[in-house]
Amino acid sequence: MPAPLSQIETSSDLPDRADAVVIGGGIVGAFAAYYLTMRGLSVALVEKGRIGAEQSSRNWGWCRQQNRDARELPIATKSLELWERFGAESGENTGFSRCGLLYLSNDGRELEGWARWCEFARTAGVTTRMLDATEVTRRGAATGRTWKGGAFAPTDGIADPANAAPAVARAIISRGSTVHQMCAARGLETQGGRISAVVTERGVIRTKVAILAGGAWSSSFCRQVGIRLPLASIRSSILSVSQGAKGLPDAMHTSAVSVTKRSDGGYTLAISGRGRVDPTAQQLRFAAQFLPMFLRRWRSLLPGGLEGVRSGHETLDRWRLDRPTPMERVRILDPTPDRSTIQLTHRRALELLPALGETKITAAWAGYIDSTPDGVPVVGEASSLPGLILAAGFSGHGFGIGPGSGHLVADIVTGAAPIVDPKPYRPDRFAGIAVGKVADF
Ligand SMILES: Cc1cc2nc3c(=O)[nH]c(=O)nc-3n(C[C@H](O)[C@H](O)[C@H](O)COP(=O)(O)OP(=O)(O)OC[C@H]3O[C@@H](n4cnc5c(N)ncnc54)[C@H](O)[C@@H]3O)c2cc1C
């Protein structure tokens, strides 16, 4: 069973022209199209498969500030406000709620790290606090264990990965822009050195602005227009269980396993940071820049197989604009979940939370997380191609910060004051071999 996803109906009639074309209908592309539409631009959003069908429906749904890298904290804070505001202004339900995130630990070093982060977060005005043994054991009563300490982020929350991107797409359509599924963008046309059109499998859309929000496909797409975007994807496997477990927190993290309530009353179970690296030609190409990241995370990353080569999302091939591309061959990137990870996750979850014994596994799936060398996304205009805005490499955090990232794209396109300082997300920071500090997962 794949990850659950609400299906929406969209138009098969492409416009001849648009003020902006968004390539990719995940949460980032959807929010970018939404905020551009809200500023009065006509937008066409093209998605090669179904809205939300790749990473944006396959994640845990966490929208967190807790333990965020300093470079991402401002956009995480703004995004929480935007998740709330989107629901109120659009009438659409993304399942967002500030349910609070609970972290439990018996490891002194881990607790020290959380405490340091809480100190830093206070200076940024973020409400989050450490829990002593009594309080954490009370909040984590569903585990039936005592805990040394923990952290609680009361203003953080979760949204529903099965519904969020489709809800934003509906809001785009009802405000007059267009959304087109089963419509891959094959490439870009330029005139006078800047974007003049997006070429899709169903025709050409004239535009001066293209936003590439293609997730794990973004680097191979950039390669077609001579832009070097170092990305590597990590295959992360998770599962869901049915409703029936009583007394569990809505969102709870331990180093062994993390648990999140789903909108159908069931739970998503996952092991934070664990994933498989399926080697591809693209990964070899960028290997030097990813070395610091892999060295830092080698304990949780396992070697994978040929799945990534077969999927084609990290191909080094150049494709023609008048022939089907790898994106039309693989409409939805649906990697095989890692069976040993799924078994381990389920076993750990049952050990940690006995109430889960009342539930049944309903689905297991994997998603390719598009990571940058420093674990911080790329959001900004490509310096070599004016009119092309890149919004990719969300490194496992893009669902929560989707609204802020979409808003930032709209700020860049319209020349408005940016919602957050865009400097940490500059695309050209990877121009040399050196990489900044690697962010935590
Ligand atoms: C298992 C897992 C757990 C995660 N947990 C969390 C979490 O709890 N919190 C969090 O914040 N983040 C989490 N993430 C990360 C988060 O899901 C992603 O960062 C986020 O969804 C990225 O959104 P996106 O729109 O950039 O990419 P995607 O959702 O991958 O969307 C990209 C879309 O672009 C389309 N596309 C690509 N190329 C083209 C083209 N040329 N033409 C047309 N369409 C194209 C693709 O079909 C795809 O639908 C998790 C990810 C995984 C896999």
XYZ file of C-alpha atoms and ligand atoms in Angstrom:
494
model
C 0.000 0.000 0.000
C 1.432 3.428 -0.948
C 1.101 6.550 1.210
C -2.516 7.758 1.401
C -3.266 10.796 -0.782
C -6.439 12.753 -1.629
C -6.953 12.975 -5.372
C -8.042 16.214 -7.005
C -9.381 16.938 -10.476
C -7.431 19.441 -12.552
C -7.591 20.910 -16.048
C -6.098 19.336 -19.163
C -6.235 22.686 -21.069
C -2.910 24.475 -20.790
C -2.847 28.261 -21.058
C -0.712 29.752 -23.898
C 0.907 32.126 -21.454
C 1.111 32.855 -17.734
C 2.793 35.408 -15.498
C 4.583 32.507 -13.806
C 4.839 28.746 -14.334
C 5.503 26.536 -11.330
C 7.138 23.179 -12.111
C 6.248 20.579 -9.462
C 3.084 20.150 -7.419
C 4.493 19.183 -4.033
C 3.871 21.337 -0.988
C 6.560 23.872 -1.969
C 5.360 24.362 -5.555
C 1.726 24.475 -4.405
C 2.379 27.185 -1.810
C 4.558 29.151 -4.273
C 1.709 29.085 -6.822
C -0.797 30.024 -4.110
C 1.110 33.101 -2.874
C 1.844 34.255 -6.422
C -1.854 33.932 -7.250
C -2.767 35.871 -4.101
C -0.617 38.741 -5.461
C -2.651 38.894 -8.631
C -0.372 36.915 -10.967
C -1.763 34.339 -13.378
C 0.009 31.091 -12.543
C 0.110 27.685 -14.236
C 1.266 24.862 -11.966
C 2.412 21.772 -13.882
C 2.861 18.430 -12.155
C 4.137 15.343 -13.985
C 2.107 12.950 -11.786
C -0.454 13.737 -9.083
C -0.430 16.736 -6.752
C 1.462 15.810 -3.580
C 2.251 12.256 -4.690
C 6.002 12.320 -4.017
C 7.650 13.480 -0.769
C 4.788 15.771 0.218
C 2.385 12.906 0.981
C 5.074 10.502 2.256
C 6.329 12.411 5.287
C 5.453 12.394 8.972
C 3.656 15.754 8.807
C 5.801 17.512 11.418
C 5.841 21.305 11.258
C 8.530 22.061 13.763
C 10.788 24.753 15.091
C 12.194 22.380 17.731
C 15.876 21.547 17.094
C 15.922 23.477 13.805
C 19.209 24.782 12.500
C 19.594 28.561 13.058
C 19.458 29.102 9.290
C 16.009 27.533 9.084
C 14.417 28.622 12.344
C 13.033 31.968 11.056
C 11.303 30.324 8.075
C 9.982 27.546 10.343
C 8.440 30.116 12.705
C 6.847 32.067 9.843
C 5.585 28.860 8.266
C 3.653 27.892 11.392
C 1.826 31.237 11.219
C 1.176 30.718 7.496
C -0.181 27.175 7.990
C -2.728 28.686 10.372
C -3.511 31.660 8.172
C -3.888 29.522 5.042
C -6.644 27.490 6.697
C -8.484 30.653 7.775
C -8.166 32.546 4.465
C -8.816 29.662 2.065
C -11.384 27.619 3.984
C -9.353 24.532 3.031
C -8.359 21.920 5.588
C -4.690 20.911 5.627
C -5.113 19.123 8.963
C -2.754 21.620 10.601
C -2.863 21.939 14.369
C -0.415 23.227 16.950
C -0.625 20.022 18.938
C 2.893 20.431 20.392
C 5.832 18.080 19.853
C 7.109 15.899 22.685
C 10.739 14.705 22.883
C 11.793 12.022 25.400
C 15.271 10.775 26.248
C 17.409 8.879 28.731
C 20.653 9.986 27.097
C 22.472 12.776 28.941
C 24.313 14.011 25.842
C 21.153 14.177 23.801
C 19.433 16.100 26.587
C 22.347 18.550 26.804
C 22.036 19.189 23.070
C 18.296 19.869 23.393
C 18.930 22.167 26.361
C 21.482 24.171 24.348
C 19.000 24.446 21.517
C 16.246 25.614 23.916
C 18.580 28.374 25.192
C 19.263 29.484 21.636
C 15.570 29.277 20.707
C 14.648 31.596 23.573
C 16.900 34.273 22.049
C 14.891 33.868 18.830
C 11.597 34.260 20.723
C 10.561 30.632 20.263
C 8.489 29.016 23.006
C 9.933 25.660 23.867
C 11.167 24.187 27.116
C 13.038 21.333 28.713
C 11.084 18.832 30.829
C 12.417 17.323 34.054
C 12.140 13.624 34.831
C 8.770 13.978 36.600
C 7.091 15.966 33.875
C 8.507 14.014 30.960
C 7.522 10.716 32.569
C 3.983 12.075 33.078
C 3.722 13.369 29.495
C 5.182 10.120 28.188
C 2.948 7.924 30.362
C 1.837 5.940 27.301
C 5.312 4.381 27.214
C 4.918 3.014 30.762
C 8.577 3.950 31.429
C 10.427 6.552 33.402
C 12.484 9.099 31.456
C 15.454 11.197 32.446
C 14.323 14.312 30.612
C 12.757 15.745 27.511
C 11.653 18.810 25.614
C 8.236 20.121 24.673
C 7.520 22.574 21.884
C 3.931 23.676 22.551
C 3.517 25.919 19.496
C 4.853 23.381 16.979
C 2.448 21.046 15.280
C 1.529 18.694 12.504
C -0.409 18.888 9.246
C -1.884 16.085 7.184
C 0.427 14.928 4.369
C -2.453 13.138 2.612
C -4.480 16.338 2.246
C -2.196 19.361 2.509
C -0.845 19.774 -1.048
C -4.227 18.891 -2.650
C -5.922 21.471 -0.362
C -3.481 24.183 -1.483
C -3.987 23.184 -5.141
C -7.764 23.569 -4.744
C -7.213 27.043 -3.280
C -5.039 27.976 -6.287
C -7.755 26.892 -8.721
C -10.549 28.651 -6.852
C -8.533 31.908 -7.004
C -8.228 31.769 -10.795
C -4.867 30.151 -11.557
C -4.547 26.745 -13.187
C -3.173 23.358 -12.108
C -2.277 20.590 -14.563
C -1.538 17.026 -13.492
C 0.089 14.403 -15.748
C 1.963 17.277 -17.350
C 5.746 17.133 -17.138
C 7.819 20.216 -17.864
C 10.505 18.971 -20.261
C 12.602 22.093 -20.383
C 12.895 25.857 -20.683
C 13.212 28.297 -23.555
C 15.175 31.500 -23.279
C 15.297 34.788 -25.152
C 17.960 37.392 -24.621
C 19.451 35.265 -21.862
C 16.326 35.023 -19.712
C 13.355 32.680 -19.408
C 10.795 33.047 -22.203
C 8.787 29.800 -21.991
C 8.314 26.455 -20.245
C 8.077 23.505 -22.618
C 5.758 20.785 -21.325
C 4.725 17.429 -22.756
C 1.374 19.051 -23.642
C 2.588 22.274 -25.175
C 4.511 25.479 -24.556
C 3.547 28.112 -21.980
C 5.035 31.556 -22.638
C 6.250 33.156 -19.419
C 9.021 35.311 -18.020
C 9.147 33.429 -14.725
C 9.591 29.707 -14.047
C 9.799 28.254 -10.546
C 11.463 24.862 -10.266
C 10.040 23.037 -7.240
C 10.737 19.553 -8.541
C 11.971 17.854 -5.363
C 14.281 14.926 -6.111
C 14.140 15.644 -9.880
C 15.419 19.196 -9.595
C 19.111 18.589 -10.142
C 18.702 16.530 -13.341
C 16.264 19.168 -14.658
C 18.778 21.948 -13.907
C 21.441 20.005 -15.769
C 19.379 20.397 -18.973
C 19.902 24.164 -18.796
C 23.524 24.050 -17.656
C 22.872 24.784 -13.974
C 24.806 22.821 -11.374
C 22.585 22.003 -8.366
C 24.196 19.464 -6.023
C 21.463 17.203 -4.602
C 21.525 13.629 -3.346
C 18.441 11.653 -2.429
C 18.083 9.450 0.615
C 15.456 6.675 0.594
C 13.490 6.931 3.831
C 10.995 4.181 4.762
C 8.012 4.528 7.096
C 4.718 2.831 7.920
C 1.248 3.613 9.157
C -1.007 1.687 11.523
C -4.762 1.710 11.999
C -6.664 3.557 14.701
C -7.301 1.790 17.981
C -4.384 2.887 20.204
C -5.594 4.996 23.123
C -3.743 7.615 25.206
C -0.845 8.320 22.823
C 0.536 11.854 22.351
C -0.183 13.326 18.889
C 3.511 13.685 18.036
C 6.295 12.079 20.008
C 9.992 11.555 19.309
C 12.549 9.213 20.843
C 15.832 8.173 19.244
C 14.407 4.652 18.820
C 11.186 5.593 17.056
C 8.860 8.542 16.428
C 5.075 8.431 16.350
C 2.615 10.852 14.737
C -1.177 10.801 14.778
C -2.774 10.742 11.331
C -6.020 12.461 10.397
C -7.771 9.059 10.078
C -6.968 8.310 13.736
C -4.115 5.946 12.906
C -0.413 6.630 13.447
C 2.707 7.046 11.329
C 5.768 5.269 12.734
C 9.338 6.112 11.717
C 12.957 6.148 12.825
C 14.373 9.660 12.636
C 17.274 10.151 10.229
C 17.490 6.524 9.094
C 17.652 5.977 5.354
C 19.330 4.174 2.493
C 21.627 5.752 -0.047
C 20.986 4.281 -3.506
C 24.100 5.230 -5.481
C 23.549 7.071 -8.772
C 25.692 8.844 -11.325
C 24.516 12.164 -9.903
C 25.707 11.207 -6.427
C 29.134 10.313 -7.788
C 29.245 13.647 -9.591
C 28.631 15.570 -6.357
C 30.374 13.116 -3.993
C 33.090 15.552 -2.855
C 30.529 18.082 -1.667
C 28.445 15.475 0.158
C 31.362 13.962 2.031
C 30.922 16.112 5.201
C 27.217 15.237 5.333
C 27.792 11.503 4.885
C 30.611 11.495 7.453
C 28.354 13.217 9.955
C 25.405 10.894 9.378
C 27.063 7.599 8.511
C 25.583 5.896 11.576
C 22.000 6.280 10.359
C 22.606 5.986 6.605
C 22.786 2.486 5.101
C 23.976 1.490 1.627
C 21.143 0.930 -0.828
C 20.802 -0.709 -4.242
C 20.129 0.065 -7.877
C 16.670 1.483 -7.243
C 17.865 5.073 -7.734
C 19.459 4.278 -11.095
C 16.270 2.555 -12.252
C 14.048 5.480 -11.196
C 16.006 7.892 -13.362
C 15.473 10.979 -11.185
C 19.234 11.436 -10.786
C 20.212 10.703 -14.372
C 23.042 12.641 -16.007
C 21.408 12.212 -19.445
C 20.383 15.178 -21.539
C 16.910 14.797 -22.969
C 15.156 16.299 -25.991
C 12.180 18.586 -25.636
C 10.200 16.808 -28.389
C 10.484 13.296 -26.927
C 9.213 11.718 -23.674
C 11.649 12.319 -20.808
C 12.464 10.161 -17.748
C 9.785 12.139 -15.891
C 7.074 10.777 -18.141
C 8.359 7.237 -17.705
C 8.211 7.532 -13.901
C 5.174 9.685 -13.197
C 5.413 9.110 -9.460
C 8.652 8.297 -7.696
C 7.544 5.392 -5.525
C 10.672 3.666 -4.175
C 10.452 0.290 -2.479
C 10.312 0.599 1.312
C 13.241 -1.007 3.071
C 11.801 -4.129 4.637
C 14.314 -4.367 7.494
C 13.679 -0.733 8.472
C 9.917 -1.265 8.430
C 10.203 -4.355 10.657
C 12.595 -2.630 13.048
C 10.410 0.480 13.256
C 7.299 -1.549 13.993
C 9.043 -3.674 16.599
C 10.488 -0.637 18.373
C 7.121 1.154 18.308
C 5.325 -1.839 19.870
C 8.005 -2.048 22.568
C 7.790 1.673 23.306
C 4.016 2.051 23.161
C 2.158 -1.119 24.169
C -1.186 0.448 23.114
C -0.061 0.098 19.491
C -0.583 -3.638 19.949
C -4.291 -2.869 19.315
C -3.516 -1.618 15.799
C -2.683 -3.216 12.440
C -0.190 -2.107 9.809
C -2.179 -0.313 7.095
C 0.611 0.767 4.744
C 4.367 1.003 4.338
C 6.159 3.238 1.855
C 9.352 5.095 1.087
C 10.203 8.516 -0.260
C 13.349 9.995 -1.776
C 14.428 12.959 0.358
C 16.248 15.562 -1.756
C 19.180 16.724 0.307
C 21.689 19.525 -0.260
C 25.311 19.200 0.951
C 24.630 21.413 4.001
C 21.081 20.182 4.692
C 19.577 23.644 4.092
C 17.268 24.231 1.094
C 17.932 26.252 -2.021
C 15.464 29.084 -2.630
C 16.459 31.861 -4.984
C 16.961 32.973 -8.563
C 19.540 31.131 -10.646
C 22.275 33.682 -11.288
C 23.011 32.295 -14.760
C 19.378 32.283 -15.889
C 17.272 35.283 -14.854
C 13.625 34.392 -14.432
C 14.330 30.870 -13.136
C 13.683 30.565 -9.406
C 14.943 27.407 -7.719
C 13.093 26.003 -4.684
C 14.490 22.545 -3.952
C 16.774 20.492 -1.732
C 14.522 20.687 1.309
C 16.601 17.998 3.008
C 13.783 16.361 4.965
C 12.267 19.607 6.318
C 10.251 20.946 3.398
C 6.774 19.940 4.492
C 6.791 22.075 7.636
C 8.487 25.019 5.953
C 6.515 24.679 2.695
C 4.315 27.743 3.332
C 7.231 30.041 4.227
C 9.249 28.778 1.269
C 6.344 29.354 -1.138
C 5.892 32.839 0.328
C 9.614 33.577 -0.104
C 9.423 32.513 -3.752
C 6.515 34.929 -4.266
C 8.506 37.694 -2.531
C 11.480 37.117 -4.836
C 9.329 37.050 -7.980
C 7.368 40.213 -7.123
C 10.266 42.132 -5.549
C 8.476 42.369 -2.194
C 10.315 42.527 1.134
C 11.291 38.911 1.819
C 9.427 37.145 4.624
C 12.819 35.995 6.003
C 16.429 36.763 5.149
C 16.962 34.739 1.942
C 20.774 34.643 2.256
C 21.121 31.148 3.822
C 19.207 29.683 0.838
C 21.226 31.293 -1.987
C 21.605 28.789 -4.872
C 25.170 29.950 -5.630
C 26.538 28.933 -2.210
C 27.523 25.558 -3.696
C 29.506 27.069 -6.567
C 32.829 25.968 -5.025
C 33.681 22.684 -3.352
C 33.530 24.089 0.218
C 30.334 23.441 2.143
C 28.984 25.362 5.166
C 28.074 23.682 8.457
C 25.949 20.567 7.919
C 22.520 20.950 9.547
C 21.073 18.267 11.799
C 18.165 16.201 10.503
C 9.667 9.637 4.958
C 9.751 11.134 4.968
C 9.476 11.820 6.143
C 9.530 13.221 6.170
N 9.096 13.894 7.290
C 9.002 15.254 7.261
C 8.406 15.955 8.339
O 7.902 15.391 9.306
N 8.411 17.321 8.292
C 8.933 18.002 7.229
O 8.927 19.242 7.257
N 9.418 17.347 6.157
C 9.460 16.000 6.144
N 9.948 15.318 5.056
C 10.448 16.092 3.921
C 9.294 16.687 3.100
O 8.357 15.696 2.768
C 9.865 17.321 1.850
O 10.950 18.182 2.166
C 8.808 18.162 1.119
O 7.640 17.419 0.917
C 9.380 18.643 -0.194
O 8.354 19.235 -0.941
P 8.615 19.597 -2.452
O 7.390 20.239 -2.939
O 9.904 20.346 -2.540
O 8.920 18.201 -3.163
P 7.972 16.977 -3.572
O 6.858 16.790 -2.617
O 8.862 15.821 -3.806
O 7.316 17.474 -4.902
C 8.047 17.670 -6.091
C 7.063 17.454 -7.221
O 7.622 17.903 -8.440
C 7.161 17.053 -9.461
N 8.067 17.251 -10.602
C 9.411 17.063 -10.604
N 9.926 17.404 -11.792
C 8.881 17.814 -12.565
C 8.771 18.293 -13.884
N 9.846 18.446 -14.660
N 7.541 18.614 -14.370
C 6.455 18.493 -13.567
N 6.498 18.037 -12.303
C 7.703 17.717 -11.811
C 7.185 15.687 -8.840
O 6.327 14.786 -9.507
C 6.717 15.987 -7.422
O 5.326 15.811 -7.264
C 9.921 13.929 5.009
C 10.198 13.242 3.821
C 10.097 11.851 3.786
C 10.341 11.138 2.486
